[in-house]
Amino acid sequence: MSGLRIVVLEGDQTGQELLEQALRVIDPEVIGLDLELEGFDLSLENRRRTQNEVCIQGAKAMAEAGFGIKAATITPEGAEDVGSPNRLIREAIDGKVIVRTGRRIPGVSPVAGIHHPISVVRMAVEDAYGADESRADENGDEVARRTEVIHRSNCRAVAEYAFRTARELEGRVYGGPKWTVSPVYEGMLKEEMDAAAERHPEVGYEPLLIDATYAGLLTGRADAPLVIPSLNRDGDLLSDLVLPLYGSIAGAESVLLSLDDELAVRVAMSEAPHGTAPALEGKDIANPMGMILAGAAVLHYAGIAGVEGAHRSSRALYDAVFDTAAAGIRTPDLKGHAGTTEFTDAVIERVRAQLG
């Protein structure tokens, strides 16, 4: 396979500004790849104007290309508004798994002695999100009900991809759902974790209930790279804990994966794990690390798909981001003095030097 087409989903506020910085880094003249970028405007204004049709068009193009990179977008409040583009995109490309990996950032002190990478491999759909909810008056009181659904196929995808990620990181699969309290519902993920462990005997496996998982992360159990498989809501919460353990969420990217029947990656869409940061818009001080790493991640998956040179370019981006931070070039959120553009310029210089 030669050449690479990446669908670019544009966003809002600082999210769009940081996407533009990431696109500077993955410019063909910087990374030396035959690269085509196809853009879709997912700003709140355009989503409202098109009644979300632009989301469907972008997702369709991404499903055809196999690769995408997305800026942070605004999700408006109100049932009558356009809602979250993330959910629409996940459903449109049949996204099953979200992977977020926390890493040490040079010059930034981690929490709880965390040194090794930790990946949260999360169910991308179903569970608490999109559940049917209702309220009713009963016997002089008000009762709320919620019906959640998960499919075994999604549990299998999460479990299998967790073991594959642990093998890549040379770590172990750690944690799990609350299967003792919910043996039928949450137990389905545990069953698939056990089955994946049998398929991957070379990978360490330490299943723990979700509450013990949280406790272990804060009490020194992260003595090697860890990969935590999780249901949708558990994974959402775990990501918000794991990434700040490294002192900032800046050193991470978020990847949504659509998988085929053999659980090979069919579509990979990367983004930063943070929001649109409206207070930072236009100030050139926001940290572009997450979005640049999102660019590195999509190149990583392109390399897996056989795009010549993509692995090398991806590695150069990862190295350049952390080498830049190690050199003391960091944005104010990491107690540095560099601006957004200055940090990106330094990354581009290092990428050119490594690939040149």
PDB file of N, CA and C in Angstrom, residues 36 161 196 248 288 327 339:
ATOM      1  N   GLU A  36      -2.604  12.848   1.520  1.00  0.00           N
ATOM      2  CA  GLU A  36      -3.747  13.660   1.086  1.00  0.00           C
ATOM      3  C   GLU A  36      -4.651  13.903   2.294  1.00  0.00           C
ATOM      4  N   TYR A 161      -8.532  -6.439  22.055  1.00  0.00           N
ATOM      5  CA  TYR A 161      -7.624  -5.330  21.765  1.00  0.00           C
ATOM      6  C   TYR A 161      -6.795  -4.958  22.985  1.00  0.00           C
ATOM      7  N   ALA A 196      -9.845 -14.106  26.120  1.00  0.00           N
ATOM      8  CA  ALA A 196      -8.707 -13.479  25.456  1.00  0.00           C
ATOM      9  C   ALA A 196      -7.397 -13.886  26.134  1.00  0.00           C
ATOM     10  N   SER A 248      -0.453  15.692  33.804  1.00  0.00           N
ATOM     11  CA  SER A 248      -1.213  16.435  32.806  1.00  0.00           C
ATOM     12  C   SER A 248      -1.800  15.437  31.818  1.00  0.00           C
ATOM     13  N   PRO A 288      -0.215  21.976  22.471  1.00  0.00           N
ATOM     14  CA  PRO A 288      -0.590  21.187  21.289  1.00  0.00           C
ATOM     15  C   PRO A 288      -0.136  19.736  21.347  1.00  0.00           C
ATOM     16  N   ALA A 327      13.739  19.074  26.587  1.00  0.00           N
ATOM     17  CA  ALA A 327      14.647  20.202  26.396  1.00  0.00           C
ATOM     18  C   ALA A 327      14.177  21.459  27.122  1.00  0.00           C
ATOM     19  N   GLY A 339       5.096  29.253  23.794  1.00  0.00           N
ATOM     20  CA  GLY A 339       3.756  29.364  23.255  1.00  0.00           C
ATOM     21  C   GLY A 339       3.410  28.148  22.409  1.00  0.00           C
TER      22      GLY A 339
END
